[in-house]
């Protein structure tokens, strides 16, 4: 996705045809709400995947200004981009191949999550080569069986870590783990993972390895399980105003991304005429339709064909027939509803103007809202509203 700021193309200087509007005031409000949920624990704002496709730098700055203490990302590249932009808050990066180039991250004071003795060895080698002590976090697999140090490698890992720290190659800063059932608050696995993380910390302490921060909770656990907070919580999706557990209802978060487009063409379709590929929709009466220049290449998934509604002209207009690569058609009704070419149309947002939410699309597609917002792209231009760090709009 391009950002408005970096766009020099004069063709795009007029209003964009497809736009992801990012409300930074909502980011700040959501972070403050998460700080309330966190109680005494710190908040690490998870800004991986370009801040869930909301734009990492503006979101990171807004989150830190609103009270987030640290930032969490997946890759070293993501971490280095934040540092290069002048962000000096603690940054943790947690998913790497063993052959990754750890040296620049070590030099930039990025905390590196390690998931095996081999990963630790690679970090130690890079630290020796650079002459800088690497800050590491032990990512413990407490039951997710995905990333993290496996149970059968734990003892070796602790030995290696104790040796590397004694040598001055690394400094253990964090110990963390990730939940398998965070979105099922009452699942017994959550308490089991909590207890295993505690045991891991005890093990480390027994070996004179004392972490400064222990963390486990994602968004779902942050809002439902105070007993999983430890020193810090690690929310992602709630920062973007989407709920990790739709059944919980309103938790006081506001969706940050609005996907909007503008009417490219208004035309009449006569009764009995089919609309879009395959004529999957046939007009039951004469009607007016609007052509909107967004399609599956921009994140409006083709499986949504004939199922979504677009907020246009002050009401919900049903989308007709197939979603195409570049465009969709919506029904304006026989009188056209006063809609004109160039009018703004909302695909999803925070609902303030009557539009659907990303969660509505997720439910239709049998997926999660995370996939809806990260799937917006193609020619969509990202623009920002609201002040970084909150305050008045
Ligand atoms: C993505 C991620 C998070 C944030 O999860 P949400 O469900 O978005 O709150 C936290 N920790 C780790 C390790 C992650 O990968």
Coordinates of C-alpha atoms and ligand atoms in Angstrom, one line a residue:
X1 CA 0.0 0.0 0.0
X2 CA 1.3 3.5 -0.7
X3 CA 1.0 6.2 1.8
X4 CA -0.3 9.6 0.9
X5 CA 2.9 11.3 2.2
X6 CA 5.2 9.3 0.0
X7 CA 3.1 9.7 -3.1
X8 CA 4.5 12.1 -5.6
X9 CA 2.5 10.9 -8.5
X10 CA 0.3 13.8 -9.7
X11 CA -2.4 11.4 -10.7
X12 CA -2.9 10.6 -7.1
X13 CA -2.8 14.1 -5.8
X14 CA -6.5 14.4 -6.3
X15 CA -8.6 12.4 -3.9
X16 CA -7.6 8.7 -4.0
X17 CA -10.0 6.2 -5.5
X18 CA -9.5 3.8 -2.7
X19 CA -8.4 5.0 0.7
X20 CA -7.6 3.4 4.1
X21 CA -8.2 6.2 6.6
X22 CA -6.2 5.7 9.8
X23 CA -7.5 7.5 12.9
X24 CA -4.5 8.1 15.2
X25 CA -6.8 9.5 17.9
X26 CA -8.5 6.2 18.0
X27 CA -5.0 4.5 18.3
X28 CA -4.2 6.7 21.3
X29 CA -7.6 6.1 22.9
X30 CA -7.3 2.4 22.4
X31 CA -3.8 2.3 24.0
X32 CA -5.1 4.3 27.0
X33 CA -8.0 1.8 27.4
X34 CA -5.4 -1.1 27.2
X35 CA -3.4 0.7 29.9
X36 CA -6.5 0.6 32.1
X37 CA -7.0 -3.1 31.5
X38 CA -3.3 -3.7 32.2
X39 CA -3.5 -2.3 35.7
X40 CA 0.0 -2.0 37.0
X41 CA 1.6 -3.9 34.1
X42 CA 3.3 -2.1 31.2
X43 CA 1.9 -2.2 27.7
X44 CA 4.0 -3.4 24.7
X45 CA 2.3 -2.2 21.5
X46 CA 2.5 -5.0 18.9
X47 CA 3.2 -3.2 15.6
X48 CA 4.3 -6.1 13.5
X49 CA 3.2 -6.4 9.9
X50 CA 3.3 -2.7 9.3
X51 CA 1.1 -2.2 12.4
X52 CA -1.4 -4.7 11.2
X53 CA -1.4 -2.8 7.9
X54 CA -2.1 0.6 9.6
X55 CA 1.3 2.1 9.0
X56 CA 4.0 1.3 11.5
X57 CA 5.7 4.7 12.2
X58 CA 2.6 6.8 12.8
X59 CA 1.0 4.1 14.9
X60 CA 4.1 3.4 16.9
X61 CA 4.5 7.1 17.7
X62 CA 0.8 7.5 18.6
X63 CA 0.9 4.4 20.8
X64 CA 4.1 5.5 22.7
X65 CA 2.7 9.0 23.2
X66 CA -0.5 7.5 24.7
X67 CA 1.4 5.4 27.2
X68 CA 2.7 2.2 25.6
X69 CA 6.1 1.5 27.1
X70 CA 7.6 -0.8 24.5
X71 CA 7.1 -2.0 20.9
X72 CA 6.9 -5.6 19.6
X73 CA 7.6 -6.7 16.0
X74 CA 8.2 -10.0 14.3
X75 CA 11.3 -9.4 12.1
X76 CA 14.7 -7.7 12.6
X77 CA 13.9 -5.6 9.6
X78 CA 10.8 -4.2 11.2
X79 CA 12.7 -3.4 14.4
X80 CA 15.5 -1.6 12.5
X81 CA 13.0 0.5 10.6
X82 CA 11.6 1.8 13.9
X83 CA 15.1 2.6 15.2
X84 CA 16.1 4.3 11.9
X85 CA 13.0 6.5 12.3
X86 CA 14.4 7.7 15.6
X87 CA 12.2 5.7 17.9
X88 CA 14.3 4.9 21.0
X89 CA 11.7 3.0 23.0
X90 CA 12.5 -0.7 23.8
X91 CA 11.8 -2.8 20.8
X92 CA 11.5 -6.6 20.8
X93 CA 11.7 -8.7 17.7
X94 CA 10.7 -12.4 18.0
X95 CA 10.9 -14.5 14.8
X96 CA 14.1 -15.1 13.0
X97 CA 15.8 -17.8 10.9
X98 CA 19.1 -19.1 12.4
X99 CA 21.1 -17.5 9.6
X100 CA 19.7 -14.0 10.1
X101 CA 22.1 -11.1 10.3
X102 CA 21.8 -10.2 14.0
X103 CA 24.6 -7.7 14.1
X104 CA 22.8 -4.5 13.1
X105 CA 20.0 -5.3 15.6
X106 CA 22.5 -5.8 18.4
X107 CA 24.2 -2.6 17.5
X108 CA 20.9 -0.8 17.6
X109 CA 19.9 -2.2 21.0
X110 CA 17.0 -4.3 19.7
X111 CA 15.9 -7.0 22.1
X112 CA 16.1 -10.3 20.3
X113 CA 13.7 -13.1 21.1
X114 CA 15.5 -16.4 20.9
X115 CA 13.7 -19.8 20.5
X116 CA 16.4 -22.4 20.6
X117 CA 20.1 -23.0 21.6
X118 CA 20.9 -22.6 17.9
X119 CA 19.3 -19.2 17.7
X120 CA 21.1 -18.2 20.9
X121 CA 24.4 -19.4 19.4
X122 CA 23.9 -17.3 16.3
X123 CA 23.1 -14.2 18.4
X124 CA 26.2 -14.9 20.6
X125 CA 28.4 -15.2 17.5
X126 CA 27.1 -11.9 16.2
X127 CA 27.6 -10.2 19.6
X128 CA 31.2 -11.4 19.7
X129 CA 31.8 -10.2 16.2
X130 CA 30.4 -6.7 16.9
X131 CA 31.8 -6.4 20.4
X132 CA 28.4 -5.3 21.7
X133 CA 26.4 -7.2 24.3
X134 CA 23.2 -8.5 22.8
X135 CA 20.0 -8.0 24.6
X136 CA 17.9 -11.1 24.5
X137 CA 14.5 -12.4 25.5
X138 CA 13.9 -16.1 26.0
X139 CA 10.8 -17.1 24.1
X140 CA 9.5 -20.1 26.0
X141 CA 7.2 -22.6 24.3
X142 CA 4.7 -23.2 27.1
X143 CA 2.2 -25.1 25.0
X144 CA 1.5 -23.3 21.7
X145 CA 4.1 -25.6 19.9
X146 CA 4.9 -22.9 17.4
X147 CA 7.7 -20.5 18.0
X148 CA 9.6 -20.7 21.3
X149 CA 12.1 -22.9 23.1
X150 CA 10.9 -26.5 23.1
X151 CA 10.7 -28.4 26.4
X152 CA 13.4 -30.9 25.4
X153 CA 15.9 -28.1 24.6
X154 CA 15.1 -26.0 27.7
X155 CA 17.9 -27.3 30.0
X156 CA 20.5 -26.9 27.3
X157 CA 19.3 -23.4 26.5
X158 CA 19.5 -22.3 30.1
X159 CA 23.1 -23.6 30.4
X160 CA 24.1 -21.9 27.2
X161 CA 22.4 -18.7 28.2
X162 CA 24.1 -18.7 31.6
X163 CA 27.5 -19.2 29.9
X164 CA 26.9 -16.5 27.3
X165 CA 25.8 -14.0 29.9
X166 CA 28.8 -14.7 32.1
X167 CA 31.0 -14.1 29.1
X168 CA 29.2 -10.8 28.4
X169 CA 28.0 -11.7 25.0
X170 CA 24.3 -11.4 26.0
X171 CA 22.1 -9.9 28.6
X172 CA 18.8 -11.6 29.4
X173 CA 16.2 -8.9 29.5
X174 CA 12.9 -10.6 28.9
X175 CA 11.1 -13.9 29.2
X176 CA 7.9 -14.4 27.3
X177 CA 5.5 -16.9 25.8
X178 CA 2.4 -16.8 23.6
X179 CA -1.0 -18.3 24.3
X180 CA -2.7 -21.0 22.3
X181 CA -6.2 -20.3 23.7
X182 CA -6.1 -16.6 24.5
X183 CA -9.4 -16.0 22.8
X184 CA -11.0 -18.7 25.0
X185 CA -10.6 -17.0 28.4
X186 CA -11.8 -20.0 30.4
X187 CA -9.7 -22.6 28.6
X188 CA -7.6 -24.6 31.1
X189 CA -4.6 -24.3 28.8
X190 CA -4.3 -20.6 29.7
X191 CA -3.5 -21.4 33.4
X192 CA -1.2 -24.2 32.3
X193 CA 0.8 -21.9 30.1
X194 CA 0.9 -19.3 32.9
X195 CA 2.3 -21.9 35.3
X196 CA 4.9 -23.2 32.8
X197 CA 6.1 -19.6 32.2
X198 CA 6.4 -19.1 36.0
X199 CA 8.5 -22.3 36.2
X200 CA 10.7 -21.2 33.4
X201 CA 11.4 -17.9 35.2
X202 CA 12.2 -19.9 38.4
X203 CA 14.6 -22.1 36.4
X204 CA 16.4 -19.1 35.0
X205 CA 16.6 -17.4 38.4
X206 CA 18.1 -20.6 39.8
X207 CA 20.9 -20.1 37.2
X208 CA 21.4 -16.4 38.2
X209 CA 19.5 -15.3 35.1
X210 CA 17.1 -12.6 36.3
X211 CA 14.7 -11.2 33.6
X212 CA 13.5 -7.6 33.9
X213 CA 10.2 -8.2 32.2
X214 CA 8.0 -11.3 31.9
X215 CA 5.1 -11.3 29.6
X216 CA 2.4 -13.6 28.1
X217 CA -0.9 -11.8 27.4
X218 CA -2.1 -10.8 24.0
X219 CA -5.1 -8.5 23.5
X220 CA -7.6 -11.3 24.4
X221 CA -5.9 -12.2 27.6
X222 CA -5.3 -8.5 28.5
X223 CA -9.0 -7.8 28.6
X224 CA -10.1 -11.1 30.2
X225 CA -7.3 -12.6 32.4
X226 CA -5.7 -10.3 35.0
X227 CA -3.8 -13.4 36.3
X228 CA -1.8 -13.6 33.0
X229 CA -0.5 -10.0 33.1
X230 CA 2.9 -10.6 34.7
X231 CA 5.1 -7.4 34.2
X232 CA 3.8 -6.4 30.8
X233 CA 1.0 -7.2 28.3
X234 CA 1.5 -7.5 24.6
X235 CA -1.7 -6.5 22.8
X236 CA -1.9 -6.0 19.0
X237 CA -5.4 -6.2 17.6
X238 CA -7.1 -4.1 20.3
X239 CA -4.8 -1.2 19.5
X240 CA -6.4 -1.2 16.1
X241 CA -9.8 -1.1 17.8
X242 CA -10.9 -4.6 16.8
X243 CA -12.0 -7.1 19.3
X244 CA -10.1 -10.3 19.7
X245 CA -13.3 -12.0 21.1
X246 CA -16.4 -10.7 19.2
X247 CA -18.7 -12.4 21.7
X248 CA -17.5 -10.1 24.4
X249 CA -19.2 -7.1 22.8
X250 CA -18.1 -3.5 23.3
X251 CA -14.9 -3.3 25.3
X252 CA -14.4 0.4 24.7
X253 CA -12.1 0.1 21.7
X254 CA -12.7 2.0 18.5
X255 CA -11.8 0.7 15.0
X256 CA -8.9 2.6 13.6
X257 CA -9.2 1.8 9.9
X258 CA -11.9 3.0 7.6
X259 CA -11.9 1.7 4.0
X260 CA -13.5 4.1 1.7
X261 CA -13.8 4.7 -2.0
X262 CA -15.5 7.1 -4.4
X263 CA -18.2 6.6 -7.0
X264 CA -16.7 6.4 -10.4
X265 CA -19.9 6.1 -12.4
X266 CA -23.6 6.2 -11.9
X267 CA -25.8 4.5 -14.5
X268 CA -29.2 3.0 -15.1
X269 CA -29.7 -0.8 -15.4
X270 CA -33.0 -2.0 -16.9
X271 CA -35.1 -4.8 -15.4
X272 CA -33.9 -8.2 -16.5
X273 CA -30.3 -7.1 -17.1
X274 CA -27.5 -8.9 -15.4
X275 CA -24.7 -7.1 -13.6
X276 CA -21.0 -7.9 -13.4
X277 CA -19.2 -11.1 -14.5
X278 CA -21.4 -14.1 -15.0
X279 CA -24.5 -12.0 -14.5
X280 CA -24.9 -13.4 -11.0
X281 CA -27.3 -10.6 -10.2
X282 CA -30.2 -9.8 -12.5
X283 CA -32.1 -6.5 -11.9
X284 CA -35.6 -7.3 -10.8
X285 CA -36.7 -3.8 -11.8
X286 CA -35.2 -0.8 -13.4
X287 CA -32.7 0.6 -11.0
X288 CA -29.7 3.0 -10.7
X289 CA -26.3 1.5 -9.8
X290 CA -23.0 3.0 -8.7
X291 CA -19.6 1.7 -9.9
X292 CA -17.0 1.7 -7.1
X293 CA -13.3 1.4 -8.1
X294 CA -12.2 -1.2 -5.5
X295 CA -11.9 -4.9 -5.9
X296 CA -10.2 -8.0 -4.7
X297 CA -6.8 -6.7 -5.7
X298 CA -7.4 -4.0 -3.1
X299 CA -8.6 -6.3 -0.4
X300 CA -12.3 -6.6 -1.1
X301 CA -12.3 -10.4 -1.2
X302 CA -14.1 -12.1 -4.0
X303 CA -15.9 -14.4 -1.6
X304 CA -17.8 -11.3 -0.4
X305 CA -19.6 -11.2 -3.8
X306 CA -23.2 -10.2 -3.4
X307 CA -22.9 -10.3 0.4
X308 CA -21.7 -6.9 1.5
X309 CA -23.3 -3.5 1.8
X310 CA -21.6 -0.2 1.3
X311 CA -22.6 3.0 3.1
X312 CA -23.4 5.5 0.4
X313 CA -25.6 8.5 0.3
X314 CA -26.6 8.1 3.9
X315 CA -27.8 4.5 3.6
X316 CA -26.6 0.9 3.1
X317 CA -26.5 -0.1 -0.6
X318 CA -26.2 -3.8 -1.4
X319 CA -23.3 -4.8 -3.6
X320 CA -24.4 -6.6 -6.7
X321 CA -23.0 -9.8 -8.3
X322 CA -19.3 -10.6 -8.5
X323 CA -16.6 -8.6 -6.8
X324 CA -14.0 -8.0 -9.6
X325 CA -10.3 -7.4 -9.5
X326 CA -10.7 -3.6 -9.7
X327 CA -14.4 -2.8 -9.1
X328 CA -17.7 -3.5 -7.6
X329 CA -21.2 -2.4 -8.4
X330 CA -23.8 -1.3 -5.8
X331 CA -27.6 -0.8 -6.1
X332 CA -28.8 2.7 -5.5
X333 CA -32.5 1.9 -6.0
X334 CA -34.8 3.2 -8.8
X335 CA -34.4 6.9 -7.8
X336 CA -30.6 6.8 -7.4
X337 CA -30.8 8.0 -3.9
X338 CA -29.3 11.4 -4.8
X339 CA -25.9 9.7 -5.2
X340 CA -23.5 11.5 -7.6
X341 CA -20.2 10.5 -9.3
X342 CA -17.4 11.4 -7.0
X343 CA -19.4 10.8 -3.8
X344 CA -17.6 9.0 -0.9
X345 CA -18.6 5.4 -0.1
X346 CA -17.6 3.5 3.1
X347 CA -16.9 -0.2 2.9
X348 CA -16.0 -0.7 6.5
X349 CA -15.1 1.5 9.5
X350 CA -16.0 2.3 13.0
X351 CA -19.7 2.5 12.3
X352 CA -20.1 6.1 13.1
X353 CA -21.6 6.8 9.7
X354 CA -23.7 3.6 9.6
X355 CA -21.1 1.6 7.7
X356 CA -20.3 -2.1 8.5
X357 CA -17.2 -3.1 10.5
X358 CA -14.2 -5.2 9.5
X359 CA -15.7 -7.7 12.0
X360 CA -18.8 -8.0 9.8
X361 CA -16.7 -8.9 6.8
X362 CA -14.7 -11.4 9.0
X363 CA -17.9 -13.1 10.1
X364 CA -19.1 -13.4 6.5
X365 CA -15.8 -14.9 5.4
X366 CA -15.5 -17.2 8.4
X367 CA -12.2 -15.6 9.3
X368 CA -11.0 -13.1 11.9
X369 CA -10.9 -9.3 11.7
X370 CA -7.1 -9.4 11.7
X371 CA -7.2 -10.9 8.2
X372 CA -9.6 -8.2 7.0
X373 CA -7.5 -5.2 7.9
X374 CA -4.1 -6.8 7.0
X375 CA -5.6 -7.8 3.6
X376 CA -6.3 -4.2 2.5
X377 CA -3.8 -3.2 -0.1
X378 CA -3.3 -3.1 -3.8
X379 CA -3.9 0.5 -4.9
X380 CA -5.4 1.6 -1.6
X381 CA -3.8 4.9 -0.4
X382 CA -3.3 5.2 3.3
X383 CA -4.1 8.6 4.9
X384 CA -4.1 9.7 8.5
X385 CA -6.5 11.7 10.6
X386 CA -6.4 12.6 14.3
X387 CA -3.4 13.8 16.2
X388 CA -0.6 11.5 17.0
X389 CA -0.8 10.8 20.7
X390 CA -4.5 11.8 20.9
X391 CA -6.1 15.0 22.0
X392 CA -8.8 16.8 20.1
X393 CA -9.5 16.0 16.6
Ligands
LIG1 C1 0.8 -11.0 17.1 C2 1.3 -11.3 18.5 C3 0.7 -10.6 19.6 C4 -0.5 -9.7 19.5 O1 -1.7 -10.5 19.4 P1 -3.1 -9.9 19.4 O2 -4.0 -11.1 19.3 O3 -3.2 -9.1 18.1 O4 -3.3 -9.0 20.6 C5 1.3 -10.8 20.8 N1 2.4 -11.7 20.9 C6 2.9 -12.3 19.9 C7 4.1 -13.2 20.1 C8 2.4 -12.2 18.6 O5 2.9 -12.9 17.6

